[in-house]
Amino acid sequence: MPFPITRMRRLRQSETTRRMVRETHLRVDDLVMPLFVAPGQGLKTEISSMPGNHQMSIDVLTESCKEIVDLGIPAVILFGIPEQKDEHGTEAYHDHGIIQRAICALKETVPELYVITDVCLCEYTSHGHCGVIVDGDVHNDQTVDLLVKESLSHVRAGADMVAPSDMMDGRIGAIRTALDTGGYSHIPIMAYAAKFCSGFYGPFREAAESAPQFGDRRSYQMDPANGDEAIREVALDLEEGADLVMVKPALSYLDIIYRVKQEFGVPVAAYNVSGEFAMVKAAAQNGWIDEDRVRDELLLSIKRAGADLILTYFARDIAPLL
Ligand code: PBG
């Protein structure tokens, strides 16, 4: 029915009708808060490009996680800054590594919190790449072996879910098999399935001290131009046993989130990454945008595109409003 029978504005007249016909809702249950854990005691160092986010020692982390639980946020994802870095990222899969100790502490002090771990080597290697370097490039299969070790050590420490973010081929299958044979068939895997080689990870690399010392990540992370390839990556990770698939970053890849949800109908996570967060904070600090409005609009767009879960540095800010 065209105008004047149909008047789209009728239902926009009041907040009541707007509320009644609102299609998309953010829920606190959708949120995962990323956190950075570092060695030390009483350490709480703000990450300058990510206001409100800190590198925290384990004692500070546990306190922060109590607040997160009180806000109703169901889960955190942990990133570790190790004591020492080396060629092979040894601390990533050491049973007394920073993440393993953090998980143990969290399970003791805030057992109700769901703990997801990022499984990758870039924070732990001296060269900052996500795997073992052979002839100047990351060696796929040798890296997969280490990712399997890392996943197992996280789970032994008490992680509830592992999230491999390295983009090596075949790692989901290898990790699934290792978890199953190790007695951890109940532990889900969230695959960073469509992870693009993105400039939006800049602030994270400051936070996690994980910038590559030579070259870039183009030989393993995806070309931002490719959508069909993202679908193939997701299909493969699902075949290999991923329980949830992630698209990362979120905002420049809303089309990918939409396609993945439509095509596979599986739980989809989206990572609202550090650069996306930093841009909003920076513009708001300059008084150029209204931070709360823009934040809500961005998170809603990720949800509307089809994401079930959103990993976001805004989780703590927005949770009390939901
Ligand atoms: C590890 C990893 C990265 C991010 C999450 N896991 C960095 C990278 O790939 O360089 C980025 C998250 C963010 O920017 O918020 N590989």
Tab-separated table of C-alpha atoms and ligand atoms in Angstrom:
chain	number	residue	atom	x	y	z
A	1	MET	CA	0.000	0.000	0.000
A	2	PRO	CA	1.558	3.292	-0.981
A	3	PHE	CA	1.255	6.677	0.665
A	4	PRO	CA	-1.051	8.049	1.997
A	5	ILE	CA	-2.443	4.706	3.246
A	6	THR	CA	0.975	3.671	4.439
A	7	ARG	CA	2.796	6.107	6.653
A	8	MET	CA	6.020	4.614	7.986
A	9	ARG	CA	6.320	7.400	10.524
A	10	ARG	CA	3.225	6.249	12.489
A	11	LEU	CA	5.241	3.726	14.441
A	12	ARG	CA	8.139	6.096	15.002
A	13	GLN	CA	6.065	8.649	16.866
A	14	SER	CA	6.834	7.684	20.419
A	15	GLU	CA	9.477	5.778	22.304
A	16	THR	CA	6.765	3.297	23.247
A	17	THR	CA	5.953	2.319	19.666
A	18	ARG	CA	9.615	2.423	18.739
A	19	ARG	CA	10.339	0.005	21.577
A	20	MET	CA	7.467	-2.225	20.521
A	21	VAL	CA	8.684	-2.713	16.952
A	22	ARG	CA	12.426	-2.679	17.601
A	23	GLU	CA	13.911	-5.662	15.766
A	24	THR	CA	17.375	-6.022	17.218
A	25	HIS	CA	18.471	-5.998	20.824
A	26	LEU	CA	21.836	-6.128	22.434
A	27	ARG	CA	21.921	-8.347	25.488
A	28	VAL	CA	24.499	-8.648	28.184
A	29	ASP	CA	24.586	-12.364	27.331
A	30	ASP	CA	26.038	-11.486	23.914
A	31	LEU	CA	29.171	-9.896	25.344
A	32	VAL	CA	32.680	-11.212	25.778
A	33	MET	CA	35.231	-8.909	27.420
A	34	PRO	CA	38.855	-9.144	26.181
A	35	LEU	CA	41.484	-8.783	28.923
A	36	PHE	CA	45.274	-8.534	28.968
A	37	VAL	CA	47.263	-10.267	31.667
A	38	ALA	CA	50.909	-9.543	32.402
A	39	PRO	CA	53.482	-10.643	34.998
A	40	GLY	CA	53.861	-8.775	38.258
A	41	GLN	CA	51.939	-7.753	41.305
A	42	GLY	CA	49.504	-4.875	41.604
A	43	LEU	CA	50.129	-3.998	37.956
A	44	LYS	CA	47.481	-1.972	36.169
A	45	THR	CA	48.967	-0.152	33.200
A	46	GLU	CA	46.554	1.654	30.953
A	47	ILE	CA	46.890	0.952	27.235
A	48	SER	CA	47.167	4.489	25.896
A	49	SER	CA	45.322	3.858	22.639
A	50	MET	CA	42.527	1.932	24.404
A	51	PRO	CA	41.297	4.133	27.266
A	52	GLY	CA	39.822	2.137	30.138
A	53	ASN	CA	41.734	-1.021	29.179
A	54	HIS	CA	44.819	-2.188	31.018
A	55	GLN	CA	47.568	-4.709	31.164
A	56	MET	CA	46.862	-6.315	34.516
A	57	SER	CA	48.768	-8.641	36.791
A	58	ILE	CA	46.866	-11.696	37.955
A	59	ASP	CA	45.808	-10.196	41.311
A	60	VAL	CA	44.331	-7.142	39.565
A	61	LEU	CA	42.771	-9.354	36.900
A	62	THR	CA	40.836	-11.410	39.438
A	63	GLU	CA	39.439	-8.245	41.061
A	64	SER	CA	38.459	-6.881	37.662
A	65	CYS	CA	36.770	-10.171	36.808
A	66	LYS	CA	34.647	-10.018	39.947
A	67	GLU	CA	33.260	-6.716	38.656
A	68	ILE	CA	32.699	-8.255	35.245
A	69	VAL	CA	30.677	-11.055	36.792
A	70	ASP	CA	28.696	-8.537	38.855
A	71	LEU	CA	27.815	-6.722	35.629
A	72	GLY	CA	26.349	-9.963	34.282
A	73	ILE	CA	28.922	-10.366	31.502
A	74	PRO	CA	29.161	-14.132	31.033
A	75	ALA	CA	32.641	-14.495	29.579
A	76	VAL	CA	36.108	-13.056	29.121
A	77	ILE	CA	38.790	-13.833	26.553
A	78	LEU	CA	42.341	-13.729	27.865
A	79	PHE	CA	45.500	-12.529	26.157
A	80	GLY	CA	48.874	-12.992	27.827
A	81	ILE	CA	52.015	-10.924	27.884
A	82	PRO	CA	54.743	-13.385	28.870
A	83	GLU	CA	57.751	-12.936	31.137
A	84	GLN	CA	60.040	-13.799	28.251
A	85	LYS	CA	59.657	-14.191	24.528
A	86	ASP	CA	61.622	-16.610	22.367
A	87	GLU	CA	61.775	-18.014	18.823
A	88	HIS	CA	59.186	-20.713	19.493
A	89	GLY	CA	56.918	-18.860	21.939
A	90	THR	CA	57.610	-21.405	24.672
A	91	GLU	CA	55.634	-19.649	27.392
A	92	ALA	CA	52.464	-20.043	25.323
A	93	TYR	CA	52.352	-23.762	26.090
A	94	HIS	CA	54.164	-23.853	29.411
A	95	ASP	CA	51.967	-25.195	32.212
A	96	HIS	CA	53.095	-22.316	34.435
A	97	GLY	CA	52.845	-19.652	31.748
A	98	ILE	CA	51.101	-16.369	32.399
A	99	ILE	CA	47.766	-17.483	30.920
A	100	GLN	CA	47.808	-20.865	32.629
A	101	ARG	CA	48.408	-19.187	36.014
A	102	ALA	CA	45.719	-16.598	35.283
A	103	ILE	CA	43.168	-19.286	34.479
A	104	CYS	CA	43.939	-21.156	37.711
A	105	ALA	CA	43.560	-17.952	39.735
A	106	LEU	CA	40.272	-17.086	38.047
A	107	LYS	CA	38.864	-20.551	38.572
A	108	GLU	CA	39.679	-20.232	42.265
A	109	THR	CA	38.368	-16.716	42.827
A	110	VAL	CA	35.542	-16.297	40.278
A	111	PRO	CA	34.482	-19.827	39.325
A	112	GLU	CA	31.227	-18.605	37.777
A	113	LEU	CA	33.093	-16.681	35.061
A	114	TYR	CA	33.417	-18.447	31.698
A	115	VAL	CA	37.041	-18.272	30.598
A	116	ILE	CA	37.934	-18.331	26.908
A	117	THR	CA	41.575	-18.254	25.865
A	118	ASP	CA	43.057	-16.833	22.711
A	119	VAL	CA	45.323	-19.518	21.271
A	120	CYS	CA	48.139	-17.938	19.294
A	121	LEU	CA	51.890	-17.510	19.448
A	122	CYS	CA	52.402	-13.879	18.422
A	123	GLU	CA	52.392	-12.551	21.983
A	124	TYR	CA	55.034	-15.117	22.934
A	125	THR	CA	57.472	-15.144	20.035
A	126	SER	CA	60.478	-12.829	19.904
A	127	HIS	CA	59.726	-12.057	16.240
A	128	GLY	CA	56.033	-11.339	16.886
A	129	HIS	CA	54.708	-13.727	14.240
A	130	CYS	CA	51.921	-16.187	14.962
A	131	GLY	CA	54.069	-19.288	14.529
A	132	VAL	CA	57.394	-20.950	13.881
A	133	ILE	CA	59.554	-19.153	11.325
A	134	VAL	CA	61.247	-21.284	8.684
A	135	ASP	CA	62.949	-19.583	5.736
A	136	GLY	CA	61.412	-16.231	6.583
A	137	ASP	CA	57.776	-17.371	6.738
A	138	VAL	CA	55.505	-18.989	9.299
A	139	HIS	CA	55.663	-22.780	8.906
A	140	ASN	CA	52.108	-24.090	8.943
A	141	ASP	CA	52.418	-27.632	10.240
A	142	GLN	CA	55.118	-26.996	12.837
A	143	THR	CA	52.983	-24.141	14.158
A	144	VAL	CA	49.905	-26.351	14.362
A	145	ASP	CA	51.823	-28.742	16.643
A	146	LEU	CA	52.559	-25.878	19.044
A	147	LEU	CA	48.978	-24.581	18.926
A	148	VAL	CA	47.809	-28.052	19.920
A	149	LYS	CA	50.178	-27.978	22.904
A	150	GLU	CA	49.013	-24.492	23.821
A	151	SER	CA	45.328	-25.463	23.663
A	152	LEU	CA	45.905	-28.518	25.816
A	153	SER	CA	47.796	-26.564	28.448
A	154	HIS	CA	45.042	-23.919	28.609
A	155	VAL	CA	42.419	-26.577	29.053
A	156	ARG	CA	44.469	-28.442	31.669
A	157	ALA	CA	44.676	-25.169	33.577
A	158	GLY	CA	40.880	-24.920	33.479
A	159	ALA	CA	39.940	-22.907	30.370
A	160	ASP	CA	36.295	-23.365	29.407
A	161	MET	CA	36.787	-22.717	25.695
A	162	VAL	CA	39.737	-22.233	23.363
A	163	ALA	CA	39.834	-19.739	20.503
A	164	PRO	CA	42.649	-20.261	17.973
A	165	SER	CA	43.426	-16.947	16.260
A	166	ASP	CA	46.506	-17.831	14.218
A	167	MET	CA	44.924	-18.705	10.820
A	168	MET	CA	47.082	-21.798	10.182
A	169	ASP	CA	45.454	-24.410	7.944
A	170	GLY	CA	44.207	-27.506	9.703
A	171	ARG	CA	44.596	-26.297	13.255
A	172	ILE	CA	40.960	-26.720	14.260
A	173	GLY	CA	40.975	-30.404	13.314
A	174	ALA	CA	44.286	-30.989	15.056
A	175	ILE	CA	43.157	-29.238	18.241
A	176	ARG	CA	39.786	-31.044	18.217
A	177	THR	CA	41.493	-34.433	17.932
A	178	ALA	CA	43.966	-33.610	20.700
A	179	LEU	CA	41.240	-32.365	23.036
A	180	ASP	CA	39.103	-35.429	22.356
A	181	THR	CA	41.886	-37.927	22.914
A	182	GLY	CA	43.049	-35.993	25.997
A	183	GLY	CA	39.668	-36.370	27.707
A	184	TYR	CA	38.402	-32.891	26.824
A	185	SER	CA	35.713	-33.686	24.283
A	186	HIS	CA	33.365	-31.341	26.188
A	187	ILE	CA	35.511	-28.251	25.581
A	188	PRO	CA	34.220	-26.110	22.696
A	189	ILE	CA	36.405	-24.444	20.082
A	190	MET	CA	35.665	-20.953	18.837
A	191	ALA	CA	37.581	-20.619	15.574
A	192	TYR	CA	38.813	-17.244	14.425
A	193	ALA	CA	37.655	-18.564	11.063
A	194	ALA	CA	37.560	-15.460	8.884
A	195	LYS	CA	40.325	-13.337	10.289
A	196	PHE	CA	41.458	-10.591	7.978
A	197	CYS	CA	44.876	-8.996	7.746
A	198	SER	CA	43.764	-5.702	9.186
A	199	GLY	CA	45.124	-2.307	10.105
A	200	PHE	CA	42.498	-2.250	12.845
A	201	TYR	CA	44.667	-4.465	15.096
A	202	GLY	CA	47.129	-1.619	15.712
A	203	PRO	CA	46.235	-0.756	19.323
A	204	PHE	CA	46.043	-4.443	20.277
A	205	ARG	CA	49.631	-4.928	19.219
A	206	GLU	CA	50.610	-2.181	21.639
A	207	ALA	CA	48.471	-3.808	24.329
A	208	ALA	CA	49.810	-7.317	23.768
A	209	GLU	CA	53.274	-6.214	22.667
A	210	SER	CA	52.869	-8.482	19.657
A	211	ALA	CA	53.711	-6.423	16.578
A	212	PRO	CA	55.637	-8.479	14.008
A	213	GLN	CA	59.331	-7.531	14.063
A	214	PHE	CA	59.675	-8.068	10.300
A	215	GLY	CA	57.215	-8.298	7.429
A	216	ASP	CA	53.477	-8.576	8.049
A	217	ARG	CA	50.795	-11.237	8.497
A	218	ARG	CA	49.621	-11.376	4.874
A	219	SER	CA	50.822	-14.942	4.316
A	220	TYR	CA	48.390	-16.257	6.915
A	221	GLN	CA	45.630	-13.727	7.626
A	222	MET	CA	43.060	-13.074	4.919
A	223	ASP	CA	43.067	-10.451	2.193
A	224	PRO	CA	40.424	-7.817	3.085
A	225	ALA	CA	39.111	-8.028	-0.486
A	226	ASN	CA	37.887	-11.599	-0.198
A	227	GLY	CA	34.363	-12.652	0.747
A	228	ASP	CA	34.018	-16.029	-0.948
A	229	GLU	CA	37.286	-17.117	0.605
A	230	ALA	CA	35.899	-16.254	4.043
A	231	ILE	CA	33.006	-18.632	3.383
A	232	ARG	CA	35.470	-21.398	2.457
A	233	GLU	CA	37.497	-20.749	5.625
A	234	VAL	CA	34.358	-21.003	7.744
A	235	ALA	CA	33.218	-24.172	5.955
A	236	LEU	CA	36.584	-25.816	6.586
A	237	ASP	CA	36.709	-24.857	10.258
A	238	LEU	CA	33.197	-26.220	10.754
A	239	GLU	CA	34.138	-29.462	9.020
A	240	GLU	CA	37.165	-29.727	11.274
A	241	GLY	CA	34.987	-29.370	14.350
A	242	ALA	CA	34.631	-25.685	15.250
A	243	ASP	CA	31.644	-25.076	17.526
A	244	LEU	CA	31.514	-21.329	16.931
A	245	VAL	CA	33.054	-19.334	14.125
A	246	MET	CA	34.362	-15.820	14.358
A	247	VAL	CA	34.574	-12.986	11.889
A	248	LYS	CA	37.247	-10.423	12.682
A	249	PRO	CA	37.324	-7.431	12.546
A	250	ALA	CA	33.598	-6.748	12.745
A	251	LEU	CA	32.739	-3.349	11.333
A	252	SER	CA	34.441	-3.430	7.956
A	253	TYR	CA	33.246	-7.020	7.552
A	254	LEU	CA	29.526	-6.830	8.362
A	255	ASP	CA	28.811	-8.400	4.963
A	256	ILE	CA	30.905	-11.406	5.964
A	257	ILE	CA	29.073	-11.749	9.276
A	258	TYR	CA	25.785	-11.630	7.378
A	259	ARG	CA	26.862	-14.200	4.792
A	260	VAL	CA	28.278	-16.608	7.364
A	261	LYS	CA	25.091	-16.484	9.432
A	262	GLN	CA	22.850	-16.932	6.378
A	263	GLU	CA	24.913	-19.690	4.831
A	264	PHE	CA	25.710	-21.851	7.860
A	265	GLY	CA	23.221	-20.964	10.589
A	266	VAL	CA	25.791	-21.732	13.283
A	267	PRO	CA	26.714	-19.558	16.268
A	268	VAL	CA	28.706	-16.624	14.929
A	269	ALA	CA	31.012	-14.418	16.966
A	270	ALA	CA	32.287	-11.056	15.798
A	271	TYR	CA	35.367	-9.317	17.162
A	272	ASN	CA	34.892	-5.569	17.522
A	273	VAL	CA	38.645	-5.063	17.503
A	274	SER	CA	41.009	-2.624	19.165
A	275	GLY	CA	41.228	-0.142	16.273
A	276	GLU	CA	37.452	0.063	16.014
A	277	PHE	CA	37.299	0.806	19.725
A	278	ALA	CA	40.162	3.300	19.612
A	279	MET	CA	38.598	5.312	16.777
A	280	VAL	CA	35.391	5.801	18.729
A	281	LYS	CA	37.253	6.773	21.903
A	282	ALA	CA	39.540	9.190	20.071
A	283	ALA	CA	36.749	10.942	18.187
A	284	ALA	CA	34.675	11.173	21.367
A	285	GLN	CA	37.608	12.612	23.330
A	286	ASN	CA	37.845	15.320	20.707
A	287	GLY	CA	34.158	16.041	21.099
A	288	TRP	CA	33.502	15.064	17.495
A	289	ILE	CA	30.983	12.306	18.152
A	290	ASP	CA	28.723	11.230	20.988
A	291	GLU	CA	30.511	8.143	22.267
A	292	ASP	CA	27.498	6.387	23.771
A	293	ARG	CA	25.319	6.816	20.721
A	294	VAL	CA	28.014	5.740	18.296
A	295	ARG	CA	29.000	2.767	20.448
A	296	ASP	CA	25.400	1.567	20.684
A	297	GLU	CA	24.875	2.014	16.958
A	298	LEU	CA	28.032	0.100	16.082
A	299	LEU	CA	27.316	-2.803	18.416
A	300	LEU	CA	23.759	-2.966	17.133
A	301	SER	CA	24.985	-3.096	13.539
A	302	ILE	CA	27.136	-6.109	14.389
A	303	LYS	CA	24.155	-7.830	15.983
A	304	ARG	CA	21.828	-6.910	13.101
A	305	ALA	CA	24.325	-8.332	10.615
A	306	GLY	CA	23.918	-11.704	12.343
A	307	ALA	CA	26.446	-12.020	15.146
A	308	ASP	CA	25.367	-13.987	18.200
A	309	LEU	CA	28.366	-13.018	20.297
A	310	ILE	CA	30.380	-9.830	20.288
A	311	LEU	CA	33.904	-9.658	21.641
A	312	THR	CA	34.250	-6.014	22.511
A	313	TYR	CA	36.295	-3.652	24.673
A	314	PHE	CA	32.995	-1.817	25.213
A	315	ALA	CA	31.525	-4.775	27.131
A	316	ARG	CA	32.185	-3.292	30.553
A	317	ASP	CA	30.858	0.142	29.536
A	318	ILE	CA	27.668	-1.068	27.964
A	319	ALA	CA	26.700	-3.949	30.260
A	320	PRO	CA	25.144	-1.737	32.976
A	321	LEU	CA	22.913	-0.141	30.338
A	322	LEU	CA	21.408	-3.379	29.066
B	1	PBG	C1	46.454	-12.758	17.975
B	1	PBG	C2	45.358	-11.779	17.991
B	1	PBG	C3	45.319	-10.469	17.499
B	1	PBG	C4	44.064	-9.942	17.871
B	1	PBG	C5	43.392	-10.950	18.537
B	1	PBG	N1	44.197	-12.077	18.577
B	1	PBG	C6	46.343	-9.644	16.836
B	1	PBG	C7	46.806	-9.923	15.485
B	1	PBG	O1	46.380	-10.838	14.799
B	1	PBG	O2	47.719	-9.200	15.088
B	1	PBG	C8	43.577	-8.552	17.609
B	1	PBG	C9	42.475	-8.079	18.479
B	1	PBG	C10	42.236	-6.618	18.441
B	1	PBG	O3	42.767	-5.868	17.608
B	1	PBG	O4	41.443	-6.172	19.286
B	1	PBG	N2	46.867	-13.208	16.753
